[in-house]
Coordinates of C-alpha atoms in Angstrom, one line a residue:
Chain J
M1 CA 0.0 0.0 0.0
I2 CA 1.5 3.3 -1.1
W3 CA 0.6 6.6 0.6
L4 CA 1.3 10.2 -0.4
G5 CA 1.3 12.7 2.6
I6 CA 1.0 16.5 2.3
D7 CA 1.3 19.0 5.2
T8 CA 1.2 22.7 4.2
A9 CA -1.0 23.9 7.0
N10 CA 1.7 26.4 8.2
S11 CA 5.0 27.8 7.0
P12 CA 6.8 24.4 6.8
L13 CA 6.2 22.3 3.7
A14 CA 6.2 18.5 4.4
V15 CA 5.7 15.8 1.8
A16 CA 6.3 12.0 2.0
I17 CA 5.7 8.7 0.3
V18 CA 5.3 5.7 2.5
K19 CA 5.1 2.1 1.2
D20 CA 3.9 -0.8 3.3
G21 CA 5.0 0.8 6.6
Q22 CA 8.3 2.0 5.2
I23 CA 9.3 5.6 4.4
L24 CA 10.5 5.8 0.8
T25 CA 11.1 9.5 1.0
A26 CA 10.1 12.3 3.4
E27 CA 11.0 16.0 3.0
V28 CA 10.4 19.0 5.1
T29 CA 11.3 22.6 4.4
N30 CA 10.8 25.5 6.7
I31 CA 11.7 28.7 4.9
K32 CA 9.3 31.6 4.2
V33 CA 8.2 30.6 0.7
N34 CA 4.9 30.7 -1.0
H35 CA 3.3 27.3 -0.8
S36 CA 1.2 28.0 -3.9
A37 CA 4.3 27.9 -6.1
G38 CA 6.2 25.3 -4.1
V39 CA 4.0 22.4 -3.2
M40 CA 3.3 20.8 -6.6
P41 CA 7.0 21.0 -7.6
A42 CA 7.9 19.3 -4.2
I43 CA 5.4 16.5 -4.9
E44 CA 6.6 16.0 -8.5
H45 CA 10.2 15.9 -7.1
I46 CA 9.5 13.1 -4.6
F47 CA 7.6 11.0 -7.1
K48 CA 10.6 11.3 -9.5
K49 CA 13.1 10.5 -6.7
V50 CA 11.5 7.2 -5.8
S51 CA 10.5 6.3 -9.4
I52 CA 6.8 6.0 -8.7
S53 CA 4.1 7.4 -10.9
P54 CA 1.1 9.2 -9.3
K55 CA -1.3 6.5 -10.6
E56 CA 0.5 3.9 -8.4
I57 CA -0.4 5.4 -5.1
D58 CA -3.3 3.8 -3.1
A59 CA -4.2 6.6 -0.7
I60 CA -3.5 10.3 0.2
A61 CA -3.2 11.8 3.6
V62 CA -3.4 15.6 4.1
S63 CA -3.0 17.9 7.1
Q64 CA -6.6 19.3 7.3
G65 CA -5.8 22.3 9.6
P66 CA -6.0 24.3 11.7
G67 CA -3.3 26.8 10.6
S68 CA -2.8 29.4 8.0
Y69 CA -6.1 29.6 6.0
T70 CA -4.2 29.8 2.7
G71 CA -1.7 27.1 3.6
V72 CA -4.4 24.7 4.6
R73 CA -6.4 25.4 1.5
I74 CA -3.5 24.8 -0.9
G75 CA -2.7 21.4 0.7
V76 CA -6.4 20.4 0.8
T77 CA -7.0 21.6 -2.8
I78 CA -4.1 19.6 -4.2
A79 CA -5.0 16.5 -2.1
K80 CA -8.6 16.6 -3.1
T81 CA -7.8 17.1 -6.8
L82 CA -5.3 14.2 -6.8
S83 CA -7.7 12.0 -4.8
W84 CA -10.6 12.7 -7.1
T85 CA -8.8 12.4 -10.4
L86 CA -6.7 9.4 -9.4
Q87 CA -9.7 7.8 -7.6
K88 CA -7.8 7.1 -4.4
P89 CA -9.2 7.7 -1.0
L90 CA -8.4 10.9 1.0
V91 CA -7.8 10.9 4.7
G92 CA -7.5 14.2 6.8
V93 CA -5.5 14.5 10.0
S94 CA -5.4 17.4 12.4
S95 CA -2.3 19.5 11.8
L96 CA -1.9 19.8 15.6
Q97 CA -2.0 16.0 16.1
V98 CA 0.7 15.6 13.4
L99 CA 3.0 17.9 15.5
A100 CA 2.1 16.2 18.8
A101 CA 2.8 12.8 17.3
N102 CA 6.4 13.8 16.9
A103 CA 6.7 13.7 20.7
A104 CA 4.5 10.7 21.4
M105 CA 7.4 8.9 23.2
F106 CA 7.0 11.4 26.0
Q107 CA 4.8 9.9 28.7
G108 CA 2.3 12.6 29.6
I109 CA 0.5 15.7 28.3
I110 CA 1.7 17.1 24.9
C111 CA 0.6 20.5 23.8
S112 CA 1.1 21.4 20.1
L113 CA 0.5 25.0 19.0
I114 CA 0.6 27.3 16.0
D115 CA 0.8 31.1 16.3
A116 CA -2.5 32.7 15.2
R117 CA -1.2 36.2 15.9
R118 CA -2.4 38.8 18.4
Q119 CA -1.5 36.5 21.3
N120 CA -3.8 33.8 19.9
V121 CA -2.9 30.3 19.0
Y122 CA -4.3 27.2 17.3
A123 CA -3.6 24.6 19.9
A124 CA -4.5 21.2 21.3
A125 CA -3.3 19.0 24.1
Y126 CA -3.1 15.2 24.0
D127 CA -2.4 12.5 26.6
S128 CA 0.2 10.2 25.1
T129 CA -0.4 7.6 27.8
M130 CA -3.9 7.1 26.2
G131 CA -3.0 6.9 22.6
L132 CA -2.9 10.7 22.0
A133 CA -6.4 11.2 23.4
P134 CA -7.3 14.9 23.2
I135 CA -7.4 16.7 26.6
V136 CA -7.8 20.1 25.0
E137 CA -9.6 19.9 21.6
D138 CA -8.2 21.5 18.5
G139 CA -9.2 25.1 18.6
H140 CA -8.4 28.8 18.4
Y141 CA -7.5 30.0 21.9
S142 CA -6.0 33.1 23.5
M143 CA -2.6 32.1 24.7
L144 CA -3.4 33.0 28.3
G145 CA -6.7 31.1 28.1
L146 CA -4.9 28.0 26.8
L147 CA -2.3 28.2 29.6
E148 CA -5.2 28.5 32.2
Q149 CA -6.6 25.2 30.9
L150 CA -3.3 23.5 31.0
K151 CA -2.6 24.8 34.6
E152 CA -5.8 23.2 35.7
I153 CA -4.7 19.8 34.5
G154 CA -1.9 20.0 37.1
K155 CA 0.6 17.8 35.2
P156 CA 3.8 18.5 33.4
V157 CA 3.2 19.6 29.8
L158 CA 5.5 19.1 26.8
F159 CA 5.3 21.9 24.2
V160 CA 6.0 21.1 20.6
G161 CA 5.9 23.2 17.4
H162 CA 8.1 25.7 15.7
D163 CA 6.0 28.6 17.0
V164 CA 6.4 27.6 20.7
D165 CA 9.4 29.9 20.9
N166 CA 7.2 32.9 20.3
F167 CA 5.5 32.2 23.6
W168 CA 8.1 30.4 25.6
G169 CA 8.7 33.3 28.1
L170 CA 5.0 33.5 28.9
I171 CA 4.6 29.7 29.1
Q172 CA 7.4 29.5 31.7
Q173 CA 6.0 32.4 33.6
E174 CA 2.5 30.8 33.9
L175 CA 3.4 27.1 34.2
G176 CA 6.8 27.3 35.8
N177 CA 8.6 24.0 36.1
S178 CA 5.6 22.1 34.7
A179 CA 6.5 23.4 31.2
I180 CA 8.9 21.3 29.2
R181 CA 10.2 22.4 25.8
A182 CA 10.5 19.6 23.2
P183 CA 13.8 19.6 21.4
Y184 CA 13.7 21.6 18.2
A185 CA 14.3 18.5 16.1
L186 CA 10.6 17.6 16.9
D187 CA 9.2 21.0 16.0
L188 CA 8.4 20.6 12.3
P189 CA 5.5 18.5 10.9
S190 CA 6.5 15.2 9.4
A191 CA 4.4 13.9 6.4
A192 CA 5.4 10.4 7.4
Q193 CA 4.0 11.0 10.8
L194 CA 0.9 12.3 9.1
I195 CA 0.6 9.1 7.0
H196 CA 1.1 7.0 10.1
L197 CA -1.8 8.7 11.8
A198 CA -3.9 8.5 8.7
E199 CA -3.3 4.7 8.5
Q200 CA -5.1 4.4 11.9
Q201 CA -8.3 5.8 10.5
E202 CA -10.8 3.9 8.3
L203 CA -10.4 4.7 4.6
P204 CA -13.3 6.8 3.5
S205 CA -15.1 6.2 0.2
I206 CA -14.0 8.0 -2.9
D207 CA -17.4 9.9 -2.9
A208 CA -16.3 11.7 0.3
T209 CA -13.5 13.5 -1.5
H210 CA -15.8 16.1 -3.1
T211 CA -17.1 17.2 0.3
F212 CA -13.8 17.2 2.0
V213 CA -13.0 20.6 3.5
P214 CA -10.4 22.2 5.7
K215 CA -10.9 22.4 9.5
Y216 CA -10.3 26.1 10.0
C217 CA -11.4 26.0 13.7
R218 CA -12.5 29.6 13.2
L219 CA -15.2 31.5 11.3
A220 CA -14.1 34.0 8.6
E221 CA -13.9 37.4 10.2
A222 CA -16.7 38.8 8.0
E223 CA -19.0 35.9 9.0
A224 CA -18.2 36.3 12.7
N225 CA -19.1 40.0 12.5
W226 CA -22.2 39.3 10.6
L227 CA -23.4 36.8 13.2
K228 CA -22.7 39.3 16.0
E229 CA -24.8 41.9 14.1
Q230 CA -27.7 39.5 13.7
K231 CA -27.6 38.8 17.5
G232 CA -27.6 42.5 18.1
K233 CA -30.7 42.9 16.1
Q234 CA -32.7 40.4 18.1
Chain T
M1 CA -3.3 11.5 -55.3
G2 CA -2.3 14.2 -52.9
E3 CA -1.8 13.5 -49.3
F4 CA -4.7 14.5 -47.1
I5 CA -3.7 15.7 -43.7
M6 CA -6.4 16.1 -41.1
E7 CA -5.6 18.4 -38.2
K8 CA -6.4 16.8 -34.9
D9 CA -9.1 18.3 -32.8
L10 CA -7.9 20.3 -29.8
Y11 CA -9.7 19.8 -26.5
I12 CA -8.8 22.2 -23.7
L13 CA -10.0 22.1 -20.1
G14 CA -10.4 25.7 -18.6
I15 CA -10.6 26.4 -14.9
E16 CA -11.5 29.9 -13.4
S17 CA -11.6 31.0 -9.8
S18 CA -10.5 34.6 -9.8
C19 CA -13.4 36.0 -7.9
D20 CA -16.7 34.6 -6.7
E21 CA -17.4 31.9 -9.4
T22 CA -15.9 28.5 -9.4
A23 CA -15.9 27.4 -13.1
A24 CA -14.7 24.6 -15.4
S25 CA -15.3 24.1 -19.1
I26 CA -14.1 22.1 -22.0
V27 CA -13.7 23.9 -25.4
K28 CA -13.0 22.2 -28.7
N29 CA -10.6 23.9 -31.2
G30 CA -10.7 27.2 -29.3
H31 CA -14.3 28.1 -30.4
E32 CA -16.8 25.3 -29.7
I33 CA -18.1 24.9 -26.1
V34 CA -18.4 21.2 -25.2
S35 CA -19.3 21.8 -21.6
N36 CA -19.5 24.9 -19.4
V37 CA -20.1 24.7 -15.6
V38 CA -20.3 27.6 -13.2
A39 CA -20.9 27.4 -9.5
S40 CA -21.8 31.0 -8.4
Q41 CA -21.4 32.1 -4.8
I42 CA -23.4 35.3 -5.3
E43 CA -26.1 34.3 -2.8
S44 CA -23.5 33.7 -0.1
H45 CA -21.9 37.1 -0.5
K46 CA -25.1 39.1 -0.7
R47 CA -25.5 39.4 3.1
F48 CA -22.1 41.1 3.3
G49 CA -22.9 43.6 0.6
G50 CA -20.0 42.5 -1.6
V51 CA -17.5 39.7 -2.2
V52 CA -15.6 38.8 0.9
P53 CA -12.2 37.3 -0.2
E54 CA -11.9 34.7 2.6
I55 CA -15.5 33.5 2.1
A56 CA -14.8 33.2 -1.6
S57 CA -11.7 31.1 -1.1
R58 CA -13.6 28.8 1.3
H59 CA -16.3 28.2 -1.3
H60 CA -13.8 27.6 -4.1
V61 CA -12.3 24.7 -2.1
E62 CA -15.7 23.2 -1.6
Q63 CA -16.6 23.4 -5.3
V64 CA -13.5 23.0 -7.3
T65 CA -13.4 19.2 -7.8
I66 CA -17.2 19.1 -8.3
V67 CA -17.2 21.6 -11.2
I68 CA -14.2 19.9 -12.9
E69 CA -15.9 16.5 -12.7
E70 CA -19.2 18.0 -14.0
A71 CA -17.4 19.6 -16.9
L72 CA -16.0 16.2 -17.9
L73 CA -19.3 14.4 -17.3
Q74 CA -21.3 16.9 -19.4
A75 CA -18.7 16.6 -22.2
N76 CA -18.7 12.8 -21.8
M77 CA -14.9 12.9 -21.7
K78 CA -12.1 11.5 -19.7
P79 CA -8.9 13.3 -18.6
E80 CA -6.9 11.4 -21.3
D81 CA -9.2 12.9 -24.0
L82 CA -7.8 16.4 -23.2
D83 CA -4.8 18.1 -24.7
A84 CA -4.1 20.7 -22.0
V85 CA -5.3 22.4 -18.8
C86 CA -5.7 26.2 -18.9
V87 CA -6.3 28.2 -15.7
T88 CA -6.7 31.8 -14.7
E89 CA -3.4 33.1 -13.4
G90 CA -4.5 36.6 -12.7
P91 CA -5.6 39.3 -12.1
G92 CA -8.1 38.6 -9.3
L93 CA -8.3 37.9 -5.6
V94 CA -5.1 36.1 -4.8
G95 CA -6.6 33.6 -2.3
A96 CA -9.3 32.7 -4.8
L97 CA -6.9 32.4 -7.7
L98 CA -4.8 29.9 -5.8
I99 CA -7.6 27.3 -5.5
G100 CA -8.1 27.1 -9.3
I101 CA -4.4 27.2 -10.0
N102 CA -3.5 24.4 -7.5
A103 CA -6.4 22.2 -8.6
A104 CA -5.2 22.8 -12.2
K105 CA -1.6 21.9 -11.4
A106 CA -2.6 18.7 -9.5
F107 CA -4.9 17.7 -12.3
A108 CA -2.3 18.4 -15.0
F109 CA 0.4 16.5 -13.0
A110 CA -1.8 13.4 -12.2
N111 CA -2.9 13.1 -15.9
N112 CA 0.4 14.2 -17.5
L113 CA -1.1 17.1 -19.3
P114 CA 0.4 20.5 -20.4
L115 CA -0.5 23.5 -18.3
V116 CA -1.1 27.1 -19.4
G117 CA -1.7 30.1 -17.2
V118 CA -4.2 32.5 -18.7
H119 CA -4.9 36.2 -18.2
H120 CA -8.4 36.8 -17.0
I121 CA -9.0 39.8 -19.4
A122 CA -7.7 37.8 -22.3
G123 CA -10.4 35.3 -21.4
H124 CA -13.1 37.9 -21.4
I125 CA -12.0 39.1 -24.9
Y126 CA -11.8 35.5 -26.2
A127 CA -15.3 34.8 -25.0
N128 CA -16.2 36.4 -28.4
A129 CA -14.3 33.6 -30.2
L130 CA -17.0 31.3 -28.8
I131 CA -19.7 33.2 -30.7
Q132 CA -18.1 34.1 -34.1
P133 CA -14.6 34.1 -35.6
M134 CA -12.5 37.1 -34.4
E135 CA -11.3 39.4 -37.3
F136 CA -8.4 41.7 -36.9
P137 CA -7.7 44.5 -36.4
L138 CA -10.2 44.2 -33.6
L139 CA -11.1 46.7 -30.8
A140 CA -12.3 45.3 -27.5
L141 CA -14.0 47.4 -24.8
V142 CA -13.5 45.5 -21.5
V143 CA -15.8 46.6 -18.8
S144 CA -16.2 44.8 -15.4
G145 CA -16.0 45.4 -11.7
G146 CA -12.2 45.7 -11.9
H147 CA -11.5 46.9 -15.4
T148 CA -12.4 49.5 -17.9
E149 CA -10.1 49.2 -20.9
L150 CA -9.9 49.7 -24.6
V151 CA -7.7 47.0 -26.1
L152 CA -6.6 47.0 -29.8
M153 CA -5.7 43.6 -31.3
K154 CA -3.9 43.8 -34.6
N155 CA -3.6 39.9 -34.6
D156 CA -4.6 36.9 -32.7
G157 CA -2.9 36.9 -29.3
C158 CA -1.6 40.4 -29.8
F159 CA -2.8 43.2 -27.4
E160 CA -2.2 46.9 -27.3
L161 CA -3.8 48.8 -24.4
I162 CA -4.9 52.1 -25.9
G163 CA -7.0 53.4 -22.9
E164 CA -7.9 52.5 -19.4
T165 CA -9.6 54.0 -16.3
R166 CA -7.5 56.4 -14.3
D167 CA -9.5 55.7 -11.1
D168 CA -12.6 53.6 -10.6
A169 CA -13.6 50.8 -13.0
A170 CA -17.1 51.3 -14.5
G171 CA -18.4 48.3 -12.5
E172 CA -17.0 49.7 -9.3
A173 CA -18.9 53.0 -10.0
Y174 CA -22.1 51.0 -10.5
D175 CA -21.6 49.3 -7.1
K176 CA -20.9 52.5 -5.3
V177 CA -23.9 54.3 -6.8
A178 CA -26.0 51.3 -6.0
R179 CA -25.0 51.7 -2.3
V180 CA -26.0 55.4 -2.4
L181 CA -29.4 54.4 -3.7
N182 CA -29.7 51.6 -1.1
I183 CA -29.8 48.9 -3.8
P184 CA -28.6 45.5 -2.5
Y185 CA -25.5 43.9 -3.9
P186 CA -25.0 43.2 -6.8
G187 CA -26.5 46.6 -7.8
G188 CA -25.4 46.9 -11.4
P189 CA -28.3 45.0 -13.0
K190 CA -30.8 46.8 -10.9
I191 CA -29.5 50.3 -11.9
D192 CA -29.7 49.2 -15.5
Q193 CA -33.3 48.1 -15.0
L194 CA -34.3 51.4 -13.1
A195 CA -32.6 53.4 -15.9
H196 CA -34.5 51.5 -18.5
E197 CA -37.9 52.1 -16.8
S198 CA -37.2 55.8 -15.9
D199 CA -39.2 58.7 -17.4
G200 CA -36.5 61.3 -16.7
A201 CA -32.8 61.7 -15.9
V202 CA -30.7 63.8 -13.5
D203 CA -28.1 65.7 -15.6
F204 CA -24.7 64.4 -14.3
P205 CA -21.4 65.4 -15.9
R206 CA -19.5 63.5 -18.6
V207 CA -15.8 63.1 -18.0
W208 CA -13.9 63.2 -21.3
L209 CA -10.3 63.9 -20.0
D210 CA -8.0 65.2 -22.8
H211 CA -9.7 65.5 -26.1
D212 CA -7.5 62.8 -27.8
S213 CA -7.3 60.5 -24.8
Y214 CA -8.9 57.0 -24.7
D215 CA -8.6 56.9 -20.9
F216 CA -11.6 56.9 -18.6
S217 CA -12.5 58.4 -15.2
F218 CA -15.6 57.6 -13.2
S219 CA -14.7 58.9 -9.7
G220 CA -16.0 62.4 -10.5
L221 CA -19.3 61.0 -11.7
K222 CA -19.5 58.9 -8.6
S223 CA -18.9 62.0 -6.4
A224 CA -21.5 63.9 -8.3
V225 CA -24.1 61.3 -7.5
I226 CA -23.1 61.2 -3.8
N227 CA -23.3 65.0 -3.7
Y228 CA -26.7 65.1 -5.3
K229 CA -28.0 62.7 -2.7
H230 CA -26.3 64.6 0.1
N231 CA -27.7 67.9 -1.0
A232 CA -31.2 66.5 -1.3
D233 CA -30.9 65.0 2.2
Q234 CA -29.8 68.4 3.6
R235 CA -32.9 70.0 2.2
G236 CA -35.0 67.2 3.5
E237 CA -36.0 66.2 0.0
E238 CA -36.5 62.7 -1.4
I239 CA -34.5 61.8 -4.5
N240 CA -36.0 59.9 -7.4
P241 CA -33.8 56.8 -7.6
M242 CA -34.9 56.1 -11.2
H243 CA -33.9 59.5 -12.4
V244 CA -30.6 59.2 -10.6
A245 CA -30.0 55.7 -12.1
K246 CA -30.8 56.9 -15.6
G247 CA -28.7 60.1 -15.2
F248 CA -25.7 58.0 -14.0
Q249 CA -26.0 55.3 -16.6
D250 CA -26.5 57.8 -19.4
S251 CA -23.2 59.5 -18.5
V252 CA -21.3 56.2 -18.3
V253 CA -22.8 54.8 -21.5
E254 CA -22.2 58.0 -23.5
V255 CA -18.5 58.3 -22.6
L256 CA -17.8 54.5 -23.1
T257 CA -19.7 54.5 -26.5
A258 CA -18.1 57.8 -27.8
K259 CA -14.5 56.7 -27.0
T260 CA -15.0 53.2 -28.4
L261 CA -16.4 54.7 -31.6
R262 CA -13.6 57.2 -32.0
A263 CA -11.0 54.5 -31.4
A264 CA -12.7 52.1 -33.9
R265 CA -12.5 54.9 -36.6
E266 CA -8.9 55.9 -35.8
F267 CA -7.6 52.3 -36.0
N268 CA -9.8 51.3 -38.8
V269 CA -10.9 48.0 -37.1
K270 CA -12.9 45.2 -38.8
Q271 CA -14.7 44.2 -35.6
V272 CA -15.6 45.7 -32.3
I273 CA -16.4 43.6 -29.3
A274 CA -17.5 44.2 -25.7
A275 CA -16.3 42.0 -22.9
G276 CA -16.6 41.7 -19.1
G277 CA -19.4 41.6 -16.6
V278 CA -20.7 45.2 -17.3
S279 CA -21.1 44.3 -21.0
A280 CA -24.2 42.5 -19.9
N281 CA -25.7 46.0 -19.2
K282 CA -28.6 46.5 -21.5
G283 CA -28.2 50.3 -21.8
L284 CA -24.6 49.9 -22.8
R285 CA -25.3 47.1 -25.3
T286 CA -28.0 49.0 -27.0
A287 CA -26.0 52.2 -27.3
L288 CA -23.0 50.4 -28.7
E289 CA -25.1 48.3 -31.1
E290 CA -26.8 51.5 -32.5
A291 CA -23.6 53.4 -32.8
F292 CA -21.8 50.7 -34.7
E293 CA -24.7 49.8 -36.9
K294 CA -24.8 53.4 -38.1
E295 CA -21.0 53.3 -38.5
G296 CA -21.1 50.0 -40.5
I297 CA -18.6 48.2 -38.3
P298 CA -19.6 44.7 -37.0
F299 CA -20.2 44.9 -33.2
Y300 CA -20.5 41.8 -31.0
V301 CA -21.2 41.1 -27.4
P302 CA -21.3 37.6 -25.9
P303 CA -24.5 36.3 -24.4
L304 CA -25.0 36.9 -20.7
K305 CA -23.5 33.6 -19.5
L306 CA -20.3 34.3 -21.3
C307 CA -20.0 38.0 -20.2
T308 CA -19.8 37.1 -16.5
D309 CA -16.9 35.0 -15.2
N310 CA -16.7 31.6 -16.8
A311 CA -14.1 29.0 -17.7
A312 CA -15.0 28.6 -21.4
M313 CA -13.5 32.0 -22.1
I314 CA -10.3 30.9 -20.3
A315 CA -10.2 27.7 -22.4
A316 CA -10.8 29.8 -25.5
A317 CA -7.9 32.2 -24.8
G318 CA -5.8 29.2 -23.5
S319 CA -6.3 27.4 -26.8
S320 CA -4.7 30.3 -28.7
M321 CA -1.9 30.4 -26.2
F322 CA -1.4 26.6 -26.4
K323 CA -1.2 26.8 -30.2
A324 CA 1.4 29.5 -29.9
G325 CA 3.5 27.2 -27.8
K326 CA 2.9 28.8 -24.4
R327 CA 3.3 26.5 -21.4
S328 CA 3.4 27.0 -17.6
D329 CA 5.3 24.7 -15.2
L330 CA 4.2 23.5 -11.7
T331 CA 5.6 26.7 -10.1
L332 CA 2.6 28.6 -11.6
N333 CA 1.3 31.0 -9.0
G334 CA -1.6 33.3 -8.5
R335 CA -0.7 36.9 -9.7
P336 CA -3.4 39.4 -8.6
G337 CA -1.8 42.3 -10.6
L338 CA -0.8 40.3 -13.7
E339 CA -0.5 42.4 -16.8
L340 CA -1.9 41.5 -20.2
V341 CA 1.0 40.4 -22.4
S342 CA 0.8 39.4 -26.1
W343 CA 1.6 35.8 -26.9
N344 CA 1.9 36.5 -30.6
K345 CA 3.5 39.3 -32.6

């Protein structure tokens, strides 16, 4: 069984091809480049490198969000189009779970986060002793609100993700010694990790591809404002 | 016996997502529509009073594979029956463009097809090739929410910008005047209707700029409408929206028609075409038709469904580019400010 994995939910670009539980190739790049230009060339490159044609793959895994709206959409658009035209099933995985899975050997609570600007984050916390069961669901949180929730758990928390550094001072200030920083080598999403998580889900039918959408974890600003206005009118 | 060489038919898939329509179409030999699918988001944007880019991008992701599949189904074709994929590269909303472009790239890669990035305005102009053969030299009046341009084409794939708006696009002025008159989005068609039914017109200025210029300006006219409403409000008077609509539309139509006519004479063109969303405007169509009938120059405007954004026009322009040897690679990116460049001499 051959899998293609794509994670472009944030500034890193991760792609991989896995065959029967073995990584054939896995690449990750973390420079500020435009995903729209870069993702398809990266995918073409890894197919060439391992001498596999697109028609030979059996399934596609994609990081479904949350993260950069545009980044998530580019990955999902490419994954959907490949899935539909090649008639191979498409599996979505949380971009935050992909990051947390990097640190799954840690016994305890793992918090993965992505900077959403203005002191907000997309974040989740998982219990690795229970198969990465979510303790804090994927969501858009104020950084302080997130730290409050983590404080209440009263256990050491491992933080993972390349945006953790933006908040590390505040995290230490709020959680003290309970906060543990994962080594930077675990900070970037791995498309092989993404495929590994996707393999644990049931394969959806091909018909589900057309209705596959990103998980933004947040309303578009105009829609949020509109809803507020409607409430005000009542 | 001489050898008989049949030229192979050319089938192009077009994809368009530059604003609020997700569209796919298959066009044969650059002029015959085989299928033409458009998923409009207009209902979704109405409540916001205009197109919200983030909402548009979200809808494109939901629709893009569905419309491409529908275009193939309606054409009763498979990807391997196609010769190339053409997609709008710009101009447009960048987040919206990216969806069509990345879908086109993934589709082209998976099916081993050539890819061509197409200019949106070239598409609007080539919508006319789907109606009747284009004859050169040709003059195109491009009027839409984002563009007001006079383009001279001495040959196929060869563009010369001879005039453009210095401020607002004509469609933009329609949207703003609609807001002044409290007409819900999209207001253009409603202003056209009000003007048509009106029994009188407010006298608004015509902006001609320099006497030999083919450029346009609509911001002064827009301000005149706003001032007219403001002054009436101050005096506690009600304005007649029909008279305002007709006065405004008369000014826009007169300037557009006169400059197009003057350019058609100067460059001695064989054909004049109108393109873009505002060319669906009845007042404008009628004025241009009458002017060019009198002048004896053939004038064409595409039917409504080919005036508004669609992918058949992208496939039509893309067919000409493909024949001229133009190709894009997988680094193709959305370019919101893309300029119209000739692909033939």
